[in-house]
Amino acid sequence: MNITKEQIDELNAVVTVAVTKEDYFDKVESILKDYRKQANIPGFRKGQVPMGLIKKQYGKAVLVDEVNKLLQDNLNKYLTEEKLDVLGNPIPKQQDNFDWDAENFAFEFELGLAPKFEVDLKTKEAITHYKITADEKMINEQVERLQKQYGKLISKSEVSEKDEVNGIFANEAEEIDNKTVIEIENIKNKKALESLLGKKVGDVVTLSTKDLFKEDYLLGSALGVDADKAKDLDIEVTFTIEEINEKEPAKLDQEFFDKLFGEGKVTSEEELKTRIKEDSEKQFEQQSDQKLLNDITEHFIETIKFDLPTEFLTKWIQTTGETPLTEEEAAEEFEKSEKGLRYQLIEGKIIEQNEIQIQFEELKEFAKGFIKQQMAQFGQLDPKEEELDNIAARVLSNQDEVKRLSEQLMSEKLLALYKEKANLKPKEVTYEDFVKEVYG
């Protein structure tokens, strides 16, 4: 077997695989002999069917199958040995008048080659790296929320602005019949607020769903309907009041601190606020890191210029799916996926240039850390190492999980690399300012 490559241009090549009779003959003959031993053909005893008849019935199918196996194995081996960085998979070229009755064959495959480029992490333009801080206003609001969450309920006779009201929302036409709790301070609609204030247990109030709550997401859960349906809902509902309570905030005492953080971990209001600030900023760091990754990704895609074998990739997309696409459909699919493909190539180059690798042991430790976090959410704060090892082994036996965890670990490694080497401009902001600046 002989394989040769014709370079069309920097991004395209054609590989020709020449298959001779010597490459496949012995294997084909061996398979046909096995067929003969097993063949059941009327008029002949098992194992006594003439070889000529076997070849006539099965010969071409066996030949085609065996030659295709040879092509696949040897073409993949050739691409690996020649270190050809290909995009997609080789596409067989259409050959008119191909003759399977010949003894020797030549097959041509189109290749799309990855472009050559370099990545300089020290970009000319500095990329903003946000440090999100918890300001005094946020900390105080969180303290108040916690006091309210852990406070005690005091039964009331009439609804006032600080109360929680248990009741049932109903609308027969929309099949709404949902028992819920609403906080009066979350009511946005002034008319609805006026209708509720002063009402007593057993009273029935008619409310409009339009702009009922300050936060749109509250309406779906209050009515017991899907969020998408609630978003466009503009109807009248009845609200039957069953219970009225005022929540007395918890006192900032040791009992409260122990409930939040464990016995003796926090002993004063000042320590409570410090702990809230630290915990909040740790959570904000994840958002800041994701924003940094997104910004660097976008920056590289916009500034690192290279050509792609567009025509080849469009043709590859057209032929590789379960359902063949038209040329126009394939071109649309390529346009949708081009940005992602460009970043895959850029990321691959960064990993190659900086020799970033993932060893199994560090993947295992990463998995154990992830498992430990999940267990902590269910109150298992100090699992044994042996238990973590066993769970990690089960997780890593699943290839989908290995892929997911490997991608997460690689993102962490890339993030650490960017923080070390990229041209970053630190910017300290409050969470409120971060949301305004990033999300509008």
Coordinates of C-alpha atoms in Angstrom, one line a residue:
M1 CA 0.0 0.0 0.0
N2 CA 1.3 3.4 -0.9
I3 CA 0.0 6.8 0.4
T4 CA 1.0 10.1 -1.1
K5 CA -0.1 13.7 -0.4
E6 CA -0.6 16.6 -2.8
Q7 CA -0.5 20.0 -1.2
I8 CA -3.2 22.2 -2.9
D9 CA -2.5 25.2 -0.7
E10 CA -1.7 26.0 3.0
L11 CA -5.2 24.8 4.1
N12 CA -6.1 22.0 1.7
A13 CA -4.5 18.8 0.5
V14 CA -5.4 15.6 -1.3
V15 CA -4.2 12.2 -0.1
T16 CA -4.1 9.3 -2.5
V17 CA -4.2 5.8 -1.1
A18 CA -3.1 3.1 -3.6
V19 CA -4.3 -0.4 -2.7
T20 CA -2.8 -3.4 -4.5
K21 CA -4.1 -7.0 -4.7
E22 CA -1.4 -8.1 -2.3
D23 CA -2.8 -5.8 0.4
Y24 CA -6.2 -7.5 0.6
F25 CA -6.1 -10.8 -1.2
D26 CA -5.1 -13.2 1.7
K27 CA -7.6 -11.7 4.1
V28 CA -10.4 -11.8 1.6
E29 CA -9.7 -15.4 0.7
S30 CA -9.6 -16.4 4.4
I31 CA -13.0 -14.8 5.0
L32 CA -14.5 -16.5 2.0
K33 CA -13.2 -19.8 3.1
D34 CA -14.9 -19.3 6.5
Y35 CA -18.1 -18.4 4.6
R36 CA -17.8 -21.6 2.6
K37 CA -17.6 -23.7 5.8
Q38 CA -20.8 -22.1 7.2
A39 CA -22.8 -21.6 4.0
N40 CA -26.2 -23.3 3.6
I41 CA -27.2 -23.3 0.0
P42 CA -29.9 -25.7 -1.4
G43 CA -28.4 -28.5 -3.5
F44 CA -25.1 -28.6 -1.6
R45 CA -23.9 -30.2 1.6
K46 CA -22.7 -27.8 4.3
G47 CA -19.1 -27.0 3.7
Q48 CA -19.2 -28.4 0.1
V49 CA -20.4 -25.4 -1.8
P50 CA -18.1 -24.6 -4.7
M51 CA -15.7 -21.7 -4.0
G52 CA -16.7 -20.1 -7.3
L53 CA -20.3 -19.8 -6.1
I54 CA -19.2 -18.4 -2.8
K55 CA -17.1 -15.8 -4.5
K56 CA -20.0 -15.0 -6.9
Q57 CA -22.4 -14.4 -4.0
Y58 CA -20.2 -12.8 -1.4
G59 CA -16.9 -12.0 -3.0
K60 CA -17.5 -8.3 -3.9
A61 CA -19.1 -7.5 -0.6
V62 CA -16.2 -9.0 1.4
L63 CA -13.7 -7.2 -0.9
V64 CA -15.4 -3.8 -0.4
D65 CA -15.6 -4.3 3.4
E66 CA -12.0 -5.4 3.7
V67 CA -10.6 -2.6 1.5
N68 CA -12.6 0.0 3.5
K69 CA -11.1 -1.3 6.7
L70 CA -7.6 -1.1 5.2
L71 CA -8.3 2.5 4.0
Q72 CA -9.6 3.6 7.4
D73 CA -6.7 2.0 9.4
N74 CA -3.9 3.1 7.1
L75 CA -5.2 6.6 6.5
N76 CA -5.5 7.3 10.2
K77 CA -2.0 5.8 10.8
Y78 CA -0.6 8.0 8.0
L79 CA -2.2 11.2 9.4
T80 CA -0.8 10.4 12.8
E81 CA 2.7 9.5 11.6
E82 CA 2.9 12.6 9.3
K83 CA 1.6 14.8 12.2
L84 CA -1.0 16.4 9.9
D85 CA -3.3 18.6 11.9
V86 CA -6.6 18.1 10.1
L87 CA -10.0 19.7 10.7
G88 CA -13.0 17.5 10.5
N89 CA -12.4 14.1 8.8
P90 CA -11.0 13.3 5.3
I91 CA -13.7 13.4 2.6
P92 CA -13.6 10.8 -0.1
K93 CA -13.4 12.3 -3.6
Q94 CA -16.0 11.3 -6.1
Q95 CA -14.5 8.9 -8.6
D96 CA -16.4 8.3 -11.8
N97 CA -16.3 4.9 -13.5
F98 CA -14.7 3.2 -10.4
D99 CA -14.3 -0.5 -11.0
W100 CA -14.4 -2.9 -8.1
D101 CA -13.6 -5.7 -10.6
A102 CA -10.0 -4.4 -11.0
E103 CA -7.2 -5.8 -8.9
N104 CA -5.6 -2.6 -7.8
F105 CA -7.4 0.6 -6.6
A106 CA -6.6 4.2 -5.9
F107 CA -8.7 6.3 -3.5
E108 CA -8.4 10.1 -3.1
F109 CA -9.4 12.0 0.0
E110 CA -9.7 15.7 0.5
L111 CA -8.1 17.1 3.7
G112 CA -8.8 20.4 5.5
L113 CA -5.7 21.5 7.4
A114 CA -5.5 23.6 10.5
P115 CA -4.0 27.1 10.0
K116 CA -0.6 28.0 11.5
F117 CA -0.6 30.9 13.9
E118 CA 0.8 31.9 17.3
V119 CA -0.9 33.3 20.4
D120 CA 0.6 36.1 22.5
L121 CA -1.0 36.3 25.9
K122 CA 0.4 39.8 26.4
T123 CA -2.3 41.5 24.4
K124 CA -1.7 45.1 23.3
E125 CA -5.1 46.1 24.8
A126 CA -5.4 45.5 28.5
I127 CA -8.4 43.3 29.5
T128 CA -10.4 44.3 32.6
H129 CA -10.2 41.9 35.6
Y130 CA -12.9 42.8 38.0
K131 CA -12.5 42.4 41.8
I132 CA -16.1 42.5 43.2
T133 CA -16.4 43.7 46.7
A134 CA -19.3 43.5 49.2
D135 CA -20.0 47.1 50.3
E136 CA -21.5 48.1 53.6
K137 CA -25.0 48.5 52.1
M138 CA -25.0 44.9 50.8
I139 CA -23.6 43.5 54.1
N140 CA -26.3 45.3 56.1
E141 CA -29.0 44.1 53.7
Q142 CA -27.7 40.5 54.1
V143 CA -27.7 40.8 57.9
E144 CA -31.4 42.0 57.7
R145 CA -32.3 39.1 55.4
L146 CA -30.7 36.6 57.8
Q147 CA -32.5 38.2 60.8
K148 CA -35.8 37.9 59.0
Q149 CA -35.1 34.4 57.8
Y150 CA -34.3 33.2 61.3
G151 CA -36.9 35.4 63.0
K152 CA -40.1 34.3 64.6
L153 CA -43.7 34.7 63.3
I154 CA -46.2 36.7 65.3
S155 CA -49.9 36.3 64.4
K156 CA -51.7 39.4 63.2
S157 CA -55.4 40.3 62.8
E158 CA -55.0 42.7 59.9
V159 CA -52.6 43.0 57.0
S160 CA -49.9 45.7 57.2
E161 CA -46.9 46.6 55.0
K162 CA -44.4 44.4 56.9
D163 CA -46.5 41.2 57.0
E164 CA -46.4 37.8 55.4
V165 CA -49.8 36.6 54.2
N166 CA -50.8 32.9 53.6
G167 CA -53.5 32.4 51.2
I168 CA -54.9 30.9 48.0
F169 CA -54.7 32.4 44.5
A170 CA -57.6 31.2 42.2
N171 CA -58.8 31.7 38.6
E172 CA -61.2 29.1 37.3
A173 CA -60.7 29.9 33.6
E174 CA -56.9 29.6 33.9
E175 CA -57.2 26.6 36.2
I176 CA -55.3 28.4 38.9
D177 CA -55.7 27.2 42.5
N178 CA -52.5 27.7 44.4
K179 CA -51.8 27.9 48.1
T180 CA -48.9 30.3 48.7
V181 CA -47.2 32.9 51.0
I182 CA -46.7 36.5 49.8
E183 CA -44.7 39.2 51.4
I184 CA -46.6 42.5 51.3
E185 CA -43.4 44.5 50.8
N186 CA -42.9 42.6 47.5
I187 CA -46.2 44.0 46.1
K188 CA -45.6 46.5 43.3
N189 CA -49.1 47.4 42.1
K190 CA -50.5 50.3 44.2
K191 CA -54.1 49.3 43.7
A192 CA -53.3 45.8 44.8
L193 CA -51.5 47.0 47.9
E194 CA -54.4 49.2 48.9
S195 CA -56.8 46.3 48.4
L196 CA -54.7 44.0 50.8
L197 CA -53.9 46.5 53.6
G198 CA -56.3 46.2 56.5
K199 CA -57.8 43.0 55.3
K200 CA -58.5 40.1 57.8
V201 CA -58.4 36.3 57.7
G202 CA -61.2 34.9 55.6
D203 CA -61.4 38.0 53.3
V204 CA -61.3 37.5 49.6
V205 CA -59.4 40.1 47.5
T206 CA -59.5 40.5 43.7
L207 CA -56.1 41.4 42.2
S208 CA -54.7 42.1 38.7
T209 CA -51.7 40.0 37.8
K210 CA -50.2 42.8 35.7
D211 CA -47.2 44.3 37.6
L212 CA -48.4 42.6 40.8
F213 CA -44.9 42.0 42.2
K214 CA -41.7 44.1 42.2
E215 CA -39.9 41.1 40.8
D216 CA -41.5 39.4 37.8
Y217 CA -40.3 35.9 38.7
L218 CA -42.5 35.9 41.9
L219 CA -45.7 35.8 40.0
G220 CA -45.2 32.3 38.5
S221 CA -44.5 30.7 41.9
A222 CA -47.3 32.6 43.6
L223 CA -49.9 31.4 41.0
G224 CA -48.3 28.0 40.6
V225 CA -47.9 28.4 36.8
D226 CA -44.9 28.1 34.5
A227 CA -42.6 31.2 34.5
D228 CA -43.1 31.7 30.7
K229 CA -46.9 31.7 31.0
A230 CA -46.8 34.0 34.0
K231 CA -44.6 36.5 32.1
D232 CA -47.5 37.4 29.7
L233 CA -50.4 36.8 32.1
D234 CA -52.7 39.8 32.4
I235 CA -55.8 38.5 34.3
E236 CA -57.7 39.0 37.5
V237 CA -57.3 36.5 40.3
T238 CA -58.9 36.1 43.7
F239 CA -56.7 35.8 46.8
T240 CA -58.3 34.2 49.9
I241 CA -56.5 35.2 53.1
E242 CA -55.9 32.3 55.5
E243 CA -53.2 33.5 57.8
I244 CA -51.5 36.8 58.6
N245 CA -48.1 37.0 60.3
E246 CA -45.5 39.5 61.1
K247 CA -41.9 38.3 61.2
E248 CA -40.0 39.6 64.1
P249 CA -36.3 39.7 63.2
A250 CA -33.9 37.5 65.1
K251 CA -31.8 39.3 67.7
L252 CA -28.1 39.6 66.9
D253 CA -27.0 37.4 69.8
Q254 CA -24.9 34.3 70.3
E255 CA -27.8 31.9 69.6
F256 CA -28.3 33.6 66.2
F257 CA -24.6 33.4 65.4
D258 CA -24.3 29.7 66.3
K259 CA -27.3 28.9 64.1
L260 CA -25.6 30.5 61.2
F261 CA -22.0 29.3 61.5
G262 CA -21.8 26.7 64.3
E263 CA -21.0 27.0 68.0
G264 CA -18.5 29.7 68.9
K265 CA -17.4 30.4 65.3
V266 CA -18.7 34.0 65.3
T267 CA -19.2 35.9 68.6
S268 CA -20.1 39.5 67.6
E269 CA -21.9 41.6 65.0
E270 CA -18.6 42.8 63.7
E271 CA -17.4 39.2 63.2
L272 CA -20.7 38.4 61.5
K273 CA -20.3 41.2 59.0
T274 CA -16.7 40.2 58.3
R275 CA -17.7 36.6 57.7
I276 CA -20.6 37.8 55.4
K277 CA -18.2 40.0 53.5
E278 CA -15.6 37.2 53.0
D279 CA -18.2 34.6 52.0
S280 CA -19.9 37.0 49.5
E281 CA -16.6 38.0 47.9
K282 CA -15.6 34.4 47.5
Q283 CA -18.8 33.8 45.6
F284 CA -18.3 37.0 43.5
E285 CA -14.8 35.7 42.5
Q286 CA -16.5 32.9 40.5
Q287 CA -18.5 35.5 38.5
S288 CA -15.4 37.7 38.1
D289 CA -13.4 34.7 36.8
Q290 CA -16.2 33.7 34.3
K291 CA -16.3 37.2 33.1
L292 CA -12.6 37.3 32.6
L293 CA -12.6 34.0 30.7
N294 CA -15.4 35.3 28.5
D295 CA -13.7 38.6 27.8
I296 CA -10.3 36.9 26.9
T297 CA -12.1 34.4 24.7
E298 CA -13.9 37.2 22.8
H299 CA -10.7 39.3 22.6
F300 CA -8.7 36.4 21.1
I301 CA -11.4 35.6 18.6
E302 CA -11.6 39.2 17.5
T303 CA -7.8 39.9 17.3
I304 CA -6.1 36.6 16.3
K305 CA -6.6 36.4 12.5
F306 CA -6.2 33.3 10.4
D307 CA -7.9 31.7 7.5
L308 CA -9.9 28.5 7.6
P309 CA -10.5 25.9 4.8
T310 CA -14.1 27.2 4.5
E311 CA -15.0 25.3 1.4
F312 CA -13.8 22.0 2.8
L313 CA -15.5 22.5 6.2
T314 CA -18.8 23.4 4.5
K315 CA -18.6 20.3 2.4
W316 CA -17.7 18.2 5.5
I317 CA -20.7 19.6 7.4
Q318 CA -22.9 18.8 4.4
T319 CA -22.0 15.1 4.4
T320 CA -21.3 14.1 8.0
G321 CA -24.7 14.6 9.7
E322 CA -27.4 11.9 9.9
T323 CA -29.3 13.8 7.3
P324 CA -27.4 15.3 4.3
L325 CA -27.7 19.1 4.0
T326 CA -27.9 21.3 1.0
E327 CA -25.0 23.5 0.2
E328 CA -26.9 26.5 1.5
E329 CA -27.8 24.7 4.8
A330 CA -24.2 23.6 5.3
A331 CA -23.0 27.1 4.7
E332 CA -25.4 28.4 7.4
E333 CA -24.2 25.7 9.8
F334 CA -20.6 26.6 9.2
E335 CA -21.3 30.3 9.8
K336 CA -23.0 29.4 13.2
S337 CA -20.1 27.2 14.3
E338 CA -17.2 29.2 12.9
K339 CA -16.7 31.3 16.1
G340 CA -16.6 28.2 18.3
L341 CA -14.2 26.5 15.9
R342 CA -11.8 29.5 15.9
Y343 CA -11.7 29.5 19.7
Q344 CA -11.1 25.7 19.8
L345 CA -8.1 26.2 17.6
I346 CA -6.9 29.2 19.7
E347 CA -7.3 27.3 23.0
G348 CA -5.6 24.3 21.5
K349 CA -2.6 26.5 20.5
I350 CA -2.5 28.1 24.0
I351 CA -2.4 24.6 25.6
E352 CA 0.3 23.5 23.2
Q353 CA 2.5 26.6 23.5
N354 CA 2.3 26.5 27.3
E355 CA 2.5 22.7 27.6
I356 CA -0.6 22.4 29.8
Q357 CA -1.5 18.9 30.6
I358 CA -4.0 17.1 32.8
Q359 CA -2.6 14.1 34.8
F360 CA -5.0 11.4 36.0
E361 CA -4.0 12.0 39.7
E362 CA -4.8 15.7 39.5
L363 CA -8.1 15.0 37.8
K364 CA -8.9 12.5 40.6
E365 CA -8.1 15.2 43.2
F366 CA -10.2 17.7 41.3
A367 CA -13.1 15.2 41.2
K368 CA -12.8 14.6 45.0
G369 CA -12.9 18.4 45.7
F370 CA -16.1 18.6 43.6
I371 CA -17.6 15.7 45.5
K372 CA -16.6 17.2 48.8
Q373 CA -18.4 20.4 47.9
Q374 CA -21.6 18.5 47.0
M375 CA -21.5 16.5 50.2
A376 CA -21.1 19.7 52.3
Q377 CA -24.4 21.0 50.8
F378 CA -26.1 18.0 52.5
G379 CA -24.4 18.5 55.8
Q380 CA -21.5 16.0 55.4
L381 CA -18.7 18.4 56.2
D382 CA -15.9 15.9 57.0
P383 CA -16.1 12.8 54.7
K384 CA -13.4 10.2 55.1
E385 CA -10.6 10.0 52.4
E386 CA -11.5 6.4 51.6
E387 CA -15.1 7.4 50.9
L388 CA -14.0 10.2 48.6
D389 CA -11.7 7.9 46.8
N390 CA -14.5 5.3 46.2
I391 CA -16.9 7.9 44.9
A392 CA -14.3 9.5 42.7
A393 CA -13.5 6.1 41.2
R394 CA -17.1 5.6 40.3
V395 CA -17.4 9.1 38.8
L396 CA -14.2 8.7 36.7
S397 CA -15.4 5.3 35.3
N398 CA -18.0 7.4 33.4
Q399 CA -16.5 8.8 30.2
D400 CA -19.0 11.7 30.1
E401 CA -18.1 12.7 33.6
V402 CA -14.3 12.4 32.8
K403 CA -14.9 14.8 29.8
R404 CA -16.9 17.2 31.8
L405 CA -14.5 17.4 34.7
S406 CA -11.5 17.5 32.4
E407 CA -13.0 20.6 30.7
Q408 CA -13.6 22.3 34.0
L409 CA -10.1 21.5 35.2
M410 CA -8.6 22.8 31.9
S411 CA -10.6 26.0 32.3
E412 CA -9.1 26.5 35.8
K413 CA -5.6 25.9 34.4
L414 CA -6.2 28.4 31.6
L415 CA -7.6 30.9 34.0
A416 CA -4.6 30.6 36.2
L417 CA -2.3 31.1 33.1
Y418 CA -4.2 34.2 32.0
K419 CA -4.0 35.7 35.5
E420 CA -0.2 35.1 35.5
K421 CA 0.7 36.1 31.9
A422 CA -2.1 38.1 30.2
N423 CA -2.3 41.9 30.1
L424 CA -4.9 42.5 32.7
K425 CA -6.2 45.7 34.2
P426 CA -7.6 45.2 37.8
K427 CA -10.8 47.1 38.6
E428 CA -12.5 47.0 42.0
V429 CA -16.2 47.4 41.9
T430 CA -19.2 46.7 44.2
Y431 CA -21.5 43.9 43.1
E432 CA -24.2 46.5 42.2
D433 CA -21.8 48.4 39.9
F434 CA -20.5 45.1 38.4
V435 CA -24.0 44.1 37.4
K436 CA -24.7 47.5 35.9
E437 CA -21.5 47.6 34.0
V438 CA -21.5 44.1 32.7
Y439 CA -25.2 43.4 32.2
G440 CA -26.6 46.9 31.8

